[in-house]
Amino acid sequence: MTQEKIRAAVYSQEKLADGVYSMWLTAETIAKAAAPGQFIAVYTNDNARLLPRPISICETDAANGRLRLVYRIAGEGTRQFSLCRPGEVLEIMGPLGNGFPLKEKKALLIGGGIGIPPMLELAKKLSCEKTAVLGYRDSQTFLAEEIGTYAGLAIATEDGSVGTKGTVLDAIREQGLTADVIYACGPTPMLRAIKEYAAGAGIECWISLEERMACGIGACLGCVCHSRDVDEHSNVRNKRVCKDGPVFLADEVELLSTEEQRERIQGGCMCGSQGKED
């Protein structure tokens, strides 16, 4: 799919929760081309910061040529984005990466924290029976109502203020939810647990990884993750999250803990660091 680097005008900006913002950008060609699960690279207007920030596409409005980003302030770059007002212009590149495959199967859409935004566009595009299972820290359940207009809804909160107290898997078990395919995006510990759950239940599972990214097009190898693929010489073929992902079939990749990553790096294995760059 062709990527474009364009100047996009901010159409609107809204605060959804503490540190979480929703921004609509006017970007006609990208809005028409983007698929659920893809992302764009957003450049700051500060010349001292050359690397863009990768942000998942939350929603598209192809008819009006707009796309929506929902992001959390995680550093100076995203703090600058939160200060943008309608009419201001940001340089962006996209759509980037590979999105979720749209299956005609009963589906669970699982999002945790800032992994929730991609579930909105996915819920809109899937035409199957679907339930969104969303995990939050507390009662600030941003996007839940919107996603709930396109899918059944189950919520888990760490403090028990809304829905099931605990994790998304606790909510799935408590409500007896079943599916033939799982789509998930969120922090690595959540994805690791979902991958194990799906494997044990024999459910097809697609996960969107979060990695630090630099170029966004697979050239710099800054977001390599450990793959289970091997070549004819039994050498591991590592995956580039920005180019080969960010969506992978769960069985294709290893989800390493911080300690496991450290051990692999010390042992000479090249793997990416978890967590998208702000």
Short mmCIF file of N, CA and C in Angstrom, two decimals, residues 132-195:
data_model
loop_
_atom_site.label_atom_id
_atom_site.label_comp_id
_atom_site.label_asym_id
_atom_site.label_seq_id
_atom_site.Cartn_x
_atom_site.Cartn_y
_atom_site.Cartn_z
N ALA A 132 -16.75 -6.23 22.06
CA ALA A 132 -15.54 -5.52 22.45
C ALA A 132 -15.33 -5.69 23.95
N VAL A 133 -14.13 -6.11 24.33
CA VAL A 133 -13.76 -6.26 25.74
C VAL A 133 -12.65 -5.25 26.01
N LEU A 134 -12.95 -4.24 26.82
CA LEU A 134 -12.04 -3.12 26.99
C LEU A 134 -11.56 -3.03 28.43
N GLY A 135 -10.24 -2.84 28.58
CA GLY A 135 -9.64 -2.79 29.90
C GLY A 135 -9.13 -1.39 30.22
N TYR A 136 -9.50 -0.89 31.41
CA TYR A 136 -9.12 0.45 31.86
C TYR A 136 -8.53 0.39 33.27
N ARG A 137 -7.87 1.47 33.66
CA ARG A 137 -7.37 1.57 35.03
C ARG A 137 -8.50 1.88 36.00
N ASP A 138 -9.39 2.81 35.56
CA ASP A 138 -10.42 3.31 36.47
C ASP A 138 -11.68 3.66 35.69
N SER A 139 -12.49 4.55 36.23
CA SER A 139 -13.79 4.86 35.64
C SER A 139 -13.72 5.75 34.41
N GLN A 140 -12.53 6.19 34.00
CA GLN A 140 -12.41 7.01 32.81
C GLN A 140 -12.39 6.09 31.57
N THR A 141 -13.55 5.64 31.19
CA THR A 141 -13.68 4.62 30.13
C THR A 141 -13.85 5.30 28.77
N PHE A 142 -12.82 5.97 28.33
CA PHE A 142 -12.86 6.69 27.06
C PHE A 142 -13.13 5.73 25.89
N LEU A 143 -13.95 6.17 24.97
CA LEU A 143 -14.33 5.47 23.74
C LEU A 143 -15.27 4.28 23.95
N ALA A 144 -15.54 3.90 25.19
CA ALA A 144 -16.37 2.71 25.41
C ALA A 144 -17.77 2.89 24.81
N GLU A 145 -18.37 4.04 25.05
CA GLU A 145 -19.73 4.27 24.54
C GLU A 145 -19.75 4.25 23.02
N GLU A 146 -18.74 4.84 22.39
CA GLU A 146 -18.69 4.87 20.92
C GLU A 146 -18.51 3.46 20.36
N ILE A 147 -17.60 2.71 20.92
CA ILE A 147 -17.37 1.35 20.44
C ILE A 147 -18.61 0.49 20.66
N GLY A 148 -19.32 0.75 21.77
CA GLY A 148 -20.52 0.00 22.09
C GLY A 148 -21.66 0.21 21.12
N THR A 149 -21.60 1.23 20.26
CA THR A 149 -22.64 1.41 19.25
C THR A 149 -22.44 0.46 18.07
N TYR A 150 -21.27 -0.16 17.96
CA TYR A 150 -20.97 -1.06 16.84
C TYR A 150 -20.76 -2.50 17.27
N ALA A 151 -20.65 -2.74 18.57
CA ALA A 151 -20.36 -4.10 19.06
C ALA A 151 -20.93 -4.27 20.46
N GLY A 152 -21.12 -5.52 20.85
CA GLY A 152 -21.43 -5.78 22.25
C GLY A 152 -20.27 -5.28 23.10
N LEU A 153 -20.52 -5.02 24.38
CA LEU A 153 -19.49 -4.35 25.18
C LEU A 153 -19.33 -5.01 26.55
N ALA A 154 -18.08 -5.27 26.91
CA ALA A 154 -17.72 -5.73 28.26
C ALA A 154 -16.54 -4.90 28.72
N ILE A 155 -16.58 -4.44 29.96
CA ILE A 155 -15.53 -3.56 30.48
C ILE A 155 -14.91 -4.18 31.73
N ALA A 156 -13.59 -4.06 31.82
CA ALA A 156 -12.86 -4.44 33.02
C ALA A 156 -12.07 -3.24 33.50
N THR A 157 -12.05 -3.00 34.81
CA THR A 157 -11.25 -1.92 35.37
C THR A 157 -10.39 -2.47 36.51
N GLU A 158 -9.19 -1.95 36.62
CA GLU A 158 -8.28 -2.41 37.65
C GLU A 158 -8.84 -2.17 39.05
N ASP A 159 -9.53 -1.02 39.23
CA ASP A 159 -10.03 -0.68 40.56
C ASP A 159 -11.47 -1.14 40.79
N GLY A 160 -12.08 -1.77 39.78
CA GLY A 160 -13.44 -2.28 39.94
C GLY A 160 -14.52 -1.23 39.89
N SER A 161 -14.20 0.00 39.47
CA SER A 161 -15.18 1.08 39.46
C SER A 161 -16.23 0.91 38.37
N VAL A 162 -15.89 0.20 37.30
CA VAL A 162 -16.83 -0.07 36.21
C VAL A 162 -16.63 -1.51 35.75
N GLY A 163 -17.73 -2.21 35.53
CA GLY A 163 -17.66 -3.56 34.99
C GLY A 163 -16.96 -4.53 35.93
N THR A 164 -16.22 -5.45 35.32
CA THR A 164 -15.50 -6.48 36.08
C THR A 164 -14.25 -5.91 36.72
N LYS A 165 -14.02 -6.24 37.98
CA LYS A 165 -12.77 -5.83 38.60
C LYS A 165 -11.68 -6.81 38.19
N GLY A 166 -10.65 -6.30 37.53
CA GLY A 166 -9.56 -7.16 37.10
C GLY A 166 -9.18 -6.89 35.67
N THR A 167 -8.85 -7.95 34.94
CA THR A 167 -8.32 -7.84 33.58
C THR A 167 -9.40 -8.14 32.55
N VAL A 168 -9.04 -7.95 31.28
CA VAL A 168 -9.98 -8.27 30.20
C VAL A 168 -10.30 -9.76 30.19
N LEU A 169 -9.34 -10.59 30.55
CA LEU A 169 -9.62 -12.04 30.62
C LEU A 169 -10.58 -12.37 31.75
N ASP A 170 -10.50 -11.62 32.85
CA ASP A 170 -11.46 -11.80 33.92
C ASP A 170 -12.87 -11.49 33.42
N ALA A 171 -13.00 -10.42 32.62
CA ALA A 171 -14.30 -10.04 32.08
C ALA A 171 -14.82 -11.10 31.11
N ILE A 172 -13.93 -11.64 30.27
CA ILE A 172 -14.33 -12.68 29.33
C ILE A 172 -14.86 -13.91 30.07
N ARG A 173 -14.15 -14.31 31.10
CA ARG A 173 -14.56 -15.50 31.85
C ARG A 173 -15.82 -15.23 32.66
N GLU A 174 -15.91 -14.07 33.27
CA GLU A 174 -17.06 -13.74 34.09
C GLU A 174 -18.35 -13.73 33.27
N GLN A 175 -18.25 -13.22 32.04
CA GLN A 175 -19.44 -13.12 31.20
C GLN A 175 -19.61 -14.30 30.25
N GLY A 176 -18.71 -15.25 30.32
CA GLY A 176 -18.82 -16.44 29.48
C GLY A 176 -18.76 -16.15 28.00
N LEU A 177 -17.92 -15.19 27.61
CA LEU A 177 -17.83 -14.80 26.21
C LEU A 177 -17.04 -15.83 25.40
N THR A 178 -17.49 -16.07 24.18
CA THR A 178 -16.82 -17.01 23.28
C THR A 178 -16.62 -16.35 21.92
N ALA A 179 -15.70 -16.91 21.15
CA ALA A 179 -15.43 -16.35 19.82
C ALA A 179 -14.69 -17.37 18.98
N ASP A 180 -14.69 -17.12 17.69
CA ASP A 180 -13.91 -17.92 16.74
C ASP A 180 -12.62 -17.21 16.34
N VAL A 181 -12.56 -15.89 16.59
CA VAL A 181 -11.35 -15.12 16.29
C VAL A 181 -11.23 -14.00 17.30
N ILE A 182 -9.99 -13.71 17.69
CA ILE A 182 -9.70 -12.63 18.62
C ILE A 182 -8.82 -11.60 17.91
N TYR A 183 -9.15 -10.32 18.14
CA TYR A 183 -8.30 -9.21 17.71
C TYR A 183 -7.93 -8.45 18.98
N ALA A 184 -6.65 -8.17 19.18
CA ALA A 184 -6.24 -7.54 20.44
C ALA A 184 -5.14 -6.51 20.23
N CYS A 185 -5.18 -5.46 21.04
CA CYS A 185 -4.14 -4.43 21.05
C CYS A 185 -4.03 -3.89 22.47
N GLY A 186 -2.81 -3.79 22.95
CA GLY A 186 -2.60 -3.29 24.30
C GLY A 186 -1.21 -3.59 24.78
N PRO A 187 -0.97 -3.45 26.08
CA PRO A 187 0.37 -3.69 26.63
C PRO A 187 0.78 -5.15 26.49
N THR A 188 2.07 -5.38 26.44
CA THR A 188 2.59 -6.73 26.21
C THR A 188 2.12 -7.76 27.22
N PRO A 189 2.09 -7.47 28.53
CA PRO A 189 1.59 -8.50 29.46
C PRO A 189 0.16 -8.94 29.13
N MET A 190 -0.69 -8.00 28.72
CA MET A 190 -2.06 -8.35 28.33
C MET A 190 -2.05 -9.23 27.08
N LEU A 191 -1.26 -8.85 26.09
CA LEU A 191 -1.20 -9.63 24.85
C LEU A 191 -0.66 -11.02 25.10
N ARG A 192 0.33 -11.13 26.00
CA ARG A 192 0.89 -12.44 26.31
C ARG A 192 -0.18 -13.34 26.92
N ALA A 193 -0.99 -12.79 27.83
CA ALA A 193 -2.05 -13.57 28.47
C ALA A 193 -3.13 -13.96 27.48
N ILE A 194 -3.45 -13.05 26.56
CA ILE A 194 -4.48 -13.34 25.55
C ILE A 194 -3.99 -14.41 24.59
N LYS A 195 -2.73 -14.31 24.21
CA LYS A 195 -2.16 -15.32 23.31
C LYS A 195 -2.24 -16.70 23.94
#
